[in-house]
Short mmCIF file of C-alpha atoms in Angstrom, two decimals:
data_model
loop_
_atom_site.label_atom_id
_atom_site.label_comp_id
_atom_site.label_asym_id
_atom_site.label_seq_id
_atom_site.Cartn_x
_atom_site.Cartn_y
_atom_site.Cartn_z
CA ALA T 134 68.29 2.29 49.02
CA GLN T 135 68.30 -1.19 47.67
CA THR T 136 69.56 -2.06 44.21
CA VAL T 137 69.20 -5.21 42.17
CA THR T 138 71.53 -6.05 39.29
CA GLN T 139 71.14 -8.64 36.58
CA SER T 140 74.31 -8.61 34.55
CA GLN T 141 73.14 -10.88 31.73
CA PRO T 142 70.85 -9.01 29.32
CA GLU T 143 70.31 -12.15 27.23
CA MET T 144 70.86 -15.86 27.65
CA SER T 145 70.08 -18.85 25.50
CA VAL T 146 69.90 -22.56 26.19
CA GLN T 147 69.05 -25.72 24.34
CA GLU T 148 65.89 -27.54 25.24
CA ALA T 149 66.40 -30.07 28.07
CA GLU T 150 69.62 -28.40 29.24
CA THR T 151 70.25 -26.39 32.39
CA VAL T 152 70.76 -22.65 32.58
CA THR T 153 71.59 -20.29 35.43
CA LEU T 154 70.54 -16.65 35.56
CA SER T 155 72.51 -14.34 37.82
CA CYS T 156 71.30 -11.69 40.21
CA THR T 157 73.08 -9.62 42.82
CA TYR T 158 71.58 -7.11 45.18
CA ASP T 159 72.67 -4.54 47.67
CA THR T 160 70.98 -3.84 50.98
CA SER T 161 71.87 -3.02 54.54
CA GLU T 162 68.81 -4.83 55.84
CA ASN T 163 68.73 -8.25 57.42
CA ASN T 164 65.07 -9.04 56.89
CA TYR T 165 64.01 -9.18 53.25
CA TYR T 166 62.65 -11.37 50.51
CA LEU T 167 63.86 -12.20 47.04
CA PHE T 168 61.86 -13.23 44.03
CA TRP T 169 62.21 -14.36 40.45
CA TYR T 170 59.42 -13.31 38.13
CA LYS T 171 58.91 -14.57 34.58
CA GLN T 172 57.31 -12.49 31.82
CA PRO T 173 56.54 -14.47 28.66
CA PRO T 174 56.16 -12.45 25.45
CA SER T 175 53.00 -10.30 25.60
CA ARG T 176 51.95 -11.84 28.90
CA GLN T 177 51.93 -10.70 32.47
CA MET T 178 54.69 -11.28 34.98
CA ILE T 179 54.20 -14.37 37.07
CA LEU T 180 56.06 -15.48 40.17
CA VAL T 181 58.52 -18.31 39.61
CA ILE T 182 60.10 -18.69 43.02
CA ARG T 183 60.67 -16.80 46.26
CA GLN T 184 63.24 -16.90 49.05
CA GLU T 185 63.05 -15.54 52.56
CA ALA T 186 66.40 -14.15 53.63
CA TYR T 187 66.20 -15.73 57.07
CA LYS T 188 65.98 -19.20 55.54
CA GLN T 189 69.32 -20.82 54.81
CA GLN T 190 67.81 -23.54 52.67
CA ASN T 191 67.59 -22.70 48.98
CA ALA T 192 64.08 -22.57 47.59
CA THR T 193 63.02 -25.03 44.89
CA GLU T 194 59.90 -25.23 42.74
CA ASN T 195 59.95 -28.23 40.43
CA ARG T 196 62.55 -27.47 37.72
CA PHE T 197 63.39 -24.10 39.23
CA SER T 198 65.82 -23.64 42.09
CA VAL T 199 67.85 -20.80 43.53
CA ASN T 200 71.34 -20.46 44.88
CA PHE T 201 71.00 -17.91 47.66
CA GLN T 202 74.31 -16.64 48.99
CA LYS T 203 73.39 -14.11 51.66
CA ALA T 204 76.91 -12.98 52.51
CA ALA T 205 77.71 -12.43 48.85
CA LYS T 206 74.26 -10.90 48.22
CA SER T 207 73.74 -13.20 45.31
CA PHE T 208 70.51 -14.88 44.22
CA SER T 209 70.81 -16.93 41.05
CA LEU T 210 68.06 -18.93 39.36
CA LYS T 211 68.72 -22.36 37.94
CA ILE T 212 66.32 -23.81 35.40
CA SER T 213 66.77 -27.54 34.84
CA ASP T 214 65.46 -29.50 31.86
CA SER T 215 64.67 -26.26 30.01
CA GLN T 216 61.47 -26.22 28.00
CA LEU T 217 60.38 -24.05 25.08
CA GLY T 218 57.76 -22.49 27.35
CA ASP T 219 60.51 -21.15 29.58
CA THR T 220 61.35 -18.58 26.91
CA ALA T 221 60.65 -15.26 28.61
CA MET T 222 62.09 -12.23 30.31
CA TYR T 223 63.16 -13.08 33.86
CA PHE T 224 63.24 -10.44 36.56
CA CYS T 225 64.97 -10.71 39.89
CA ALA T 226 63.28 -8.63 42.61
CA PHE T 227 63.90 -7.57 46.20
CA MET T 228 61.36 -6.73 48.87
CA SER T 229 62.29 -5.20 52.21
CA GLY T 230 60.76 -6.77 55.27
CA THR T 231 59.65 -3.31 56.36
CA SER T 232 58.05 -2.19 53.10
CA TYR T 233 54.41 -2.29 52.11
CA GLY T 234 55.03 -4.90 49.44
CA LYS T 235 57.21 -2.69 47.28
CA LEU T 236 59.39 -4.64 44.84
CA THR T 237 62.73 -3.42 43.52
CA PHE T 238 63.52 -5.05 40.20
CA GLY T 239 66.65 -5.86 38.27
CA GLN T 240 66.99 -5.02 34.60
CA GLY T 241 65.79 -8.40 33.45
CA THR T 242 67.36 -11.23 31.47
CA ILE T 243 65.84 -12.41 28.21
CA LEU T 244 66.04 -16.20 28.11
CA THR T 245 65.54 -18.02 24.84
CA VAL T 246 65.16 -21.79 24.81
CA HIS T 247 66.09 -23.34 21.47
CA PRO T 248 64.65 -26.63 20.22
CA GLU P 22 42.25 -18.62 37.40
CA PRO P 23 41.87 -15.09 38.80
CA GLU P 24 44.01 -12.45 37.20
CA VAL P 25 44.67 -8.74 37.21
CA THR P 26 43.30 -7.02 34.13
CA GLN P 27 44.35 -3.67 32.75
CA THR P 28 42.69 -1.44 30.19
CA PRO P 29 43.48 -0.16 27.68
CA SER P 30 46.40 -2.24 26.46
CA HIS P 31 47.76 0.73 24.56
CA GLN P 32 46.95 4.42 24.92
CA VAL P 33 48.24 7.31 22.89
CA THR P 34 47.77 10.78 24.30
CA GLN P 35 48.94 14.29 23.52
CA MET P 36 51.39 16.02 25.80
CA GLY P 37 49.58 18.00 28.47
CA GLN P 38 46.45 15.85 28.39
CA GLU P 39 45.13 13.92 31.36
CA VAL P 40 45.10 10.15 31.15
CA ILE P 41 43.54 7.48 33.36
CA LEU P 42 44.85 3.96 33.37
CA ARG P 43 42.50 1.33 34.70
CA CYS P 44 43.07 -1.90 36.54
CA VAL P 45 40.82 -4.55 38.02
CA PRO P 46 42.75 -6.33 40.77
CA ILE P 47 41.99 -9.84 41.97
CA SER P 48 38.76 -9.61 43.93
CA ASN P 49 39.87 -10.67 47.43
CA HIS P 50 43.16 -8.78 47.35
CA LEU P 51 43.70 -5.86 49.66
CA TYR P 52 46.97 -4.31 48.46
CA PHE P 53 47.39 -2.59 45.13
CA TYR P 54 50.39 -1.27 43.26
CA TRP P 55 51.45 0.60 40.18
CA TYR P 56 54.81 0.13 38.51
CA ARG P 57 56.18 1.52 35.29
CA GLN P 58 58.86 0.50 32.84
CA ILE P 59 60.34 3.03 30.48
CA LEU P 60 61.59 1.31 27.33
CA GLY P 61 64.98 -0.26 27.96
CA GLN P 62 64.95 0.52 31.68
CA LYS P 63 64.06 -1.28 34.88
CA VAL P 64 60.57 -1.82 36.18
CA GLU P 65 60.14 0.91 38.80
CA PHE P 66 57.79 1.11 41.75
CA LEU P 67 55.38 4.04 41.73
CA VAL P 68 52.90 3.57 44.55
CA SER P 69 51.23 1.11 46.88
CA PHE P 70 47.66 1.50 48.12
CA TYR P 71 45.78 -0.08 51.01
CA ASN P 72 42.57 0.70 52.83
CA ASN P 73 41.82 3.58 50.48
CA GLU P 74 45.03 5.40 51.04
CA ILE P 75 48.57 5.47 49.75
CA SER P 76 50.89 3.27 51.83
CA GLU P 77 54.13 4.13 50.10
CA LYS P 78 55.19 6.10 47.05
CA SER P 79 58.39 6.65 45.15
CA GLU P 80 59.99 9.95 44.23
CA ILE P 81 58.62 9.42 40.71
CA PHE P 82 55.07 9.66 42.06
CA ASP P 83 54.82 13.42 42.19
CA ASP P 84 51.81 15.73 42.24
CA GLN P 85 50.84 14.97 38.67
CA PHE P 86 50.05 11.38 39.65
CA SER P 87 47.11 10.17 41.69
CA VAL P 88 45.50 6.83 42.45
CA GLU P 89 41.98 5.91 43.35
CA ARG P 90 39.80 2.94 44.02
CA PRO P 91 36.50 4.53 43.00
CA ASP P 92 34.08 1.64 43.25
CA GLY P 93 35.61 -1.26 45.17
CA SER P 94 36.69 -3.13 42.07
CA ASN P 95 38.69 -0.75 39.87
CA PHE P 96 42.04 0.75 40.77
CA THR P 97 43.08 3.70 38.65
CA LEU P 98 46.21 5.71 38.00
CA LYS P 99 45.67 9.26 36.79
CA ILE P 100 48.37 11.37 35.22
CA ARG P 101 47.13 14.96 35.22
CA SER P 102 49.26 16.61 32.58
CA THR P 103 51.25 14.09 30.63
CA LYS P 104 54.83 14.71 29.57
CA LEU P 105 56.85 12.98 26.89
CA GLU P 106 58.88 11.24 29.58
CA ASP P 107 55.74 9.59 30.95
CA SER P 108 55.77 7.29 27.95
CA ALA P 109 56.22 3.83 29.42
CA MET P 110 54.56 0.51 30.13
CA TYR P 111 52.48 0.79 33.30
CA PHE P 112 51.84 -2.34 35.33
CA CYS P 113 49.19 -2.77 37.96
CA ALA P 114 49.60 -5.44 40.63
CA SER P 115 47.69 -6.70 43.63
CA SER P 116 48.40 -8.96 46.58
CA ALA P 117 46.45 -10.53 49.40
CA ASP P 118 48.96 -9.36 51.95
CA ARG P 119 51.99 -7.14 51.93
CA GLY P 120 54.59 -9.06 53.81
CA ARG P 121 55.89 -12.56 54.36
CA ALA P 122 56.95 -12.86 50.74
CA THR P 123 53.35 -12.60 49.57
CA GLU P 124 53.05 -13.03 45.83
CA ALA P 125 52.12 -9.95 43.83
CA PHE P 126 49.98 -10.68 40.78
CA PHE P 127 50.62 -8.43 37.81
CA GLY P 128 48.47 -7.29 34.94
CA GLN P 129 49.62 -7.35 31.33
CA GLY P 130 50.35 -3.65 31.36
CA THR P 131 49.18 -0.55 29.55
CA ARG P 132 51.59 0.95 27.07
CA LEU P 133 51.27 4.72 27.31
CA THR P 134 52.66 6.78 24.46
CA VAL P 135 52.76 10.55 24.89
CA VAL P 136 53.18 12.48 21.65
#
């Protein structure tokens, strides 16, 4: 079974600075996908960024980028130029290439951006 | 922008009672999911549903749980005889596809409290 671990329950950052959220996972599979989801207070989870395991290039989406280290089974999220609207719970998630879309989540990291 | 909607946002029920949680997925999506999050714990997969049948279910999804798509728009989760430990936030999600890192869209959740 796959597991996903986020070791930082809470993080904080000043507006306009950069922050990195950590995620590690454990799997014996070679074909899988990794995701970061954001859940603002009282709102639904939305996808921030995704990474296919077969791609060596790290995914980027505007201010969000990942550092995908397949051998180390690490998948960290970097948020550059942090904004107040980035304040949210962030979930790292794993999806097997053989599943029917099932996501395995980490515990989540609460990120607070301070003005 | 299309979104997944869940009703009610909060439901309180007595132990042993049946409860139905409702979800309206995004209209052109074909894959549907339920997840739950017990307070302070990880978001956990319950079940995935496609073509009017369960595709995959977790060990949590035992005989007291059932899912249904009764009318082509709603997707429901029924808990037959609720227990105290069923108290959790329940999230519905839908996706257009199940693989290739397809984005799952989540609802805001229904907080179920069993007393």
